mmCIF file with all atom_site columns, C-alpha atoms in Angstrom:
data_model
loop_
_atom_site.group_PDB
_atom_site.id
_atom_site.type_symbol
_atom_site.label_atom_id
_atom_site.label_alt_id
_atom_site.label_comp_id
_atom_site.label_asym_id
_atom_site.label_entity_id
_atom_site.label_seq_id
_atom_site.pdbx_PDB_ins_code
_atom_site.Cartn_x
_atom_site.Cartn_y
_atom_site.Cartn_z
_atom_site.occupancy
_atom_site.B_iso_or_equiv
_atom_site.pdbx_formal_charge
_atom_site.auth_seq_id
_atom_site.auth_comp_id
_atom_site.auth_asym_id
_atom_site.auth_atom_id
_atom_site.pdbx_PDB_model_num
ATOM 1  C CA . UNK A 1 1  ? -0.029 -0.056 -0.148 1.00 0.00 ? 173 UNK A CA 1
ATOM 2  C CA . UNK A 1 2  ? 1.381  3.874  -0.928 1.00 0.00 ? 174 UNK A CA 1
ATOM 3  C CA . UNK A 1 3  ? 0.946  6.797  1.623  1.00 0.00 ? 175 UNK A CA 1
ATOM 4  C CA . UNK A 1 4  ? 2.413  9.452  1.274  1.00 0.00 ? 176 UNK A CA 1
ATOM 5  C CA . UNK A 1 5  ? 4.181  10.839 4.429  1.00 0.00 ? 177 UNK A CA 1
ATOM 6  C CA . UNK A 1 6  ? 5.162  14.494 5.520  1.00 0.00 ? 178 UNK A CA 1
ATOM 7  C CA . UNK A 1 7  ? 5.446  15.203 1.862  1.00 0.00 ? 179 UNK A CA 1
ATOM 8  C CA . UNK A 1 8  ? 7.209  11.992 0.987  1.00 0.00 ? 180 UNK A CA 1
ATOM 9  C CA . UNK A 1 9  ? 5.428  9.082  -1.287 1.00 0.00 ? 181 UNK A CA 1
ATOM 10 C CA . UNK A 1 10 ? 5.838  5.871  1.491  1.00 0.00 ? 182 UNK A CA 1
ATOM 11 C CA . UNK A 1 11 ? 5.316  1.926  0.483  1.00 0.00 ? 183 UNK A CA 1
ATOM 12 C CA . UNK A 1 12 ? 3.765  0.851  4.290  1.00 0.00 ? 184 UNK A CA 1
ATOM 13 C CA . UNK A 1 13 ? 4.206  -2.628 4.843  1.00 0.00 ? 185 UNK A CA 1
ATOM 14 C CA . UNK A 1 14 ? 0.902  -4.833 4.738  1.00 0.00 ? 186 UNK A CA 1
ATOM 15 C CA . UNK A 1 15 ? 0.367  -5.796 7.998  1.00 0.00 ? 187 UNK A CA 1
ATOM 16 C CA . UNK A 1 16 ? 0.076  -2.352 9.084  1.00 0.00 ? 188 UNK A CA 1
ATOM 17 C CA . UNK A 1 17 ? -3.306 -1.945 9.431  1.00 0.00 ? 189 UNK A CA 1
ATOM 18 C CA . UNK A 1 18 ? -3.779 1.372  11.701 1.00 0.00 ? 190 UNK A CA 1
ATOM 19 C CA . UNK A 1 19 ? -2.487 4.608  12.272 1.00 0.00 ? 191 UNK A CA 1
ATOM 20 C CA . UNK A 1 20 ? -1.040 3.269  15.879 1.00 0.00 ? 192 UNK A CA 1
ATOM 21 C CA . UNK A 1 21 ? 0.707  0.466  14.161 1.00 0.00 ? 193 UNK A CA 1
ATOM 22 C CA . UNK A 1 22 ? 2.240  2.910  11.372 1.00 0.00 ? 194 UNK A CA 1
ATOM 23 C CA . UNK A 1 23 ? 3.323  5.224  14.073 1.00 0.00 ? 195 UNK A CA 1
ATOM 24 C CA . UNK A 1 24 ? 5.194  1.871  15.746 1.00 0.00 ? 196 UNK A CA 1
ATOM 25 C CA . UNK A 1 25 ? 6.970  1.236  12.500 1.00 0.00 ? 197 UNK A CA 1
ATOM 26 C CA . UNK A 1 26 ? 8.821  4.282  12.621 1.00 0.00 ? 198 UNK A CA 1
ATOM 27 C CA . UNK A 1 27 ? 9.463  4.236  16.498 1.00 0.00 ? 199 UNK A CA 1
ATOM 28 C CA . UNK A 1 28 ? 6.580  6.749  17.116 1.00 0.00 ? 200 UNK A CA 1
ATOM 29 C CA . UNK A 1 29 ? 4.315  5.321  19.273 1.00 0.00 ? 201 UNK A CA 1
ATOM 30 C CA . UNK A 1 30 ? 5.541  6.979  22.281 1.00 0.00 ? 202 UNK A CA 1
ATOM 31 C CA . UNK A 1 31 ? 6.008  10.339 21.809 1.00 0.00 ? 203 UNK A CA 1
ATOM 32 C CA . UNK A 1 32 ? 3.529  13.692 21.643 1.00 0.00 ? 204 UNK A CA 1
ATOM 33 C CA . UNK A 1 33 ? 2.720  14.224 18.124 1.00 0.00 ? 205 UNK A CA 1
ATOM 34 C CA . UNK A 1 34 ? 0.109  15.384 16.336 1.00 0.00 ? 206 UNK A CA 1
ATOM 35 C CA . UNK A 1 35 ? -0.987 13.909 13.296 1.00 0.00 ? 207 UNK A CA 1
ATOM 36 C CA . UNK A 1 36 ? -2.904 14.889 10.448 1.00 0.00 ? 208 UNK A CA 1
ATOM 37 C CA . UNK A 1 37 ? -4.362 12.236 8.107  1.00 0.00 ? 209 UNK A CA 1
ATOM 38 C CA . UNK A 1 38 ? -6.002 13.350 5.069  1.00 0.00 ? 210 UNK A CA 1
ATOM 39 C CA . UNK A 1 39 ? -6.271 16.778 6.032  1.00 0.00 ? 211 UNK A CA 1
ATOM 40 C CA . UNK A 1 40 ? -8.226 15.099 9.430  1.00 0.00 ? 212 UNK A CA 1
ATOM 41 C CA . UNK A 1 41 ? -6.740 16.004 12.593 1.00 0.00 ? 213 UNK A CA 1
ATOM 42 C CA . UNK A 1 42 ? -6.588 12.879 14.701 1.00 0.00 ? 214 UNK A CA 1
ATOM 43 C CA . UNK A 1 43 ? -7.095 12.697 18.593 1.00 0.00 ? 215 UNK A CA 1
ATOM 44 C CA . UNK A 1 44 ? -4.089 10.115 20.217 1.00 0.00 ? 216 UNK A CA 1
ATOM 45 C CA . UNK A 1 45 ? -6.698 7.366  21.399 1.00 0.00 ? 217 UNK A CA 1
ATOM 46 C CA . UNK A 1 46 ? -8.292 7.198  17.498 1.00 0.00 ? 218 UNK A CA 1
ATOM 47 C CA . UNK A 1 47 ? -4.718 5.839  16.534 1.00 0.00 ? 219 UNK A CA 1
ATOM 48 C CA . UNK A 1 48 ? -5.266 2.373  16.717 1.00 0.00 ? 220 UNK A CA 1
ATOM 49 C CA . UNK A 1 49 ? -8.828 2.525  15.935 1.00 0.00 ? 221 UNK A CA 1
ATOM 50 C CA . UNK A 1 50 ? -8.059 4.531  12.773 1.00 0.00 ? 222 UNK A CA 1
ATOM 51 C CA . UNK A 1 51 ? -7.375 2.351  9.596  1.00 0.00 ? 223 UNK A CA 1
ATOM 52 C CA . UNK A 1 52 ? -5.115 3.326  6.868  1.00 0.00 ? 224 UNK A CA 1
ATOM 53 C CA . UNK A 1 53 ? -6.134 2.715  3.048  1.00 0.00 ? 225 UNK A CA 1
ATOM 54 C CA . UNK A 1 54 ? -4.169 3.278  0.019  1.00 0.00 ? 226 UNK A CA 1
ATOM 55 C CA . UNK A 1 55 ? -3.400 6.447  -1.094 1.00 0.00 ? 227 UNK A CA 1
ATOM 56 C CA . UNK A 1 56 ? -3.974 7.963  2.720  1.00 0.00 ? 228 UNK A CA 1
ATOM 57 C CA . UNK A 1 57 ? -2.249 11.364 3.416  1.00 0.00 ? 229 UNK A CA 1
ATOM 58 C CA . UNK A 1 58 ? 0.087  12.165 6.749  1.00 0.00 ? 230 UNK A CA 1
ATOM 59 C CA . UNK A 1 59 ? 1.230  14.853 8.197  1.00 0.00 ? 231 UNK A CA 1
ATOM 60 C CA . UNK A 1 60 ? 3.619  14.003 11.654 1.00 0.00 ? 232 UNK A CA 1
ATOM 61 C CA . UNK A 1 61 ? 4.745  16.552 14.151 1.00 0.00 ? 233 UNK A CA 1
ATOM 62 C CA . UNK A 1 62 ? 6.420  16.040 17.093 1.00 0.00 ? 234 UNK A CA 1
ATOM 63 C CA . UNK A 1 63 ? 7.597  18.759 19.634 1.00 0.00 ? 235 UNK A CA 1
ATOM 64 C CA . UNK A 1 64 ? 10.899 18.757 20.285 1.00 0.00 ? 236 UNK A CA 1
ATOM 65 C CA . UNK A 1 65 ? 11.579 20.607 24.276 1.00 0.00 ? 237 UNK A CA 1
ATOM 66 C CA . UNK A 1 66 ? 15.004 23.349 23.720 1.00 0.00 ? 238 UNK A CA 1
ATOM 67 C CA . UNK A 1 67 ? 15.993 26.916 25.038 1.00 0.00 ? 239 UNK A CA 1
#
C-alpha cells in the first residue's frame, strides 16, 4: 500500500493496518505528536482505531523541547 507521509511517498508494509501501527513502525508510538490524516487531525486515542488505506496522506509533527 502507498501513502504520503510528510510530503514523501512511502510504501507501507501490508501488516500495518492502523495509525498506531504506522507510528510504531517508525518508533514514534510513544512520542508527543500531532497526526493529520487526509486533512483531519486525529486524537491520540483514535490512532489504534483509525485504519489506513492506499493513497492516504499523513502529516506527522513531533514536539521538541529546547531553549
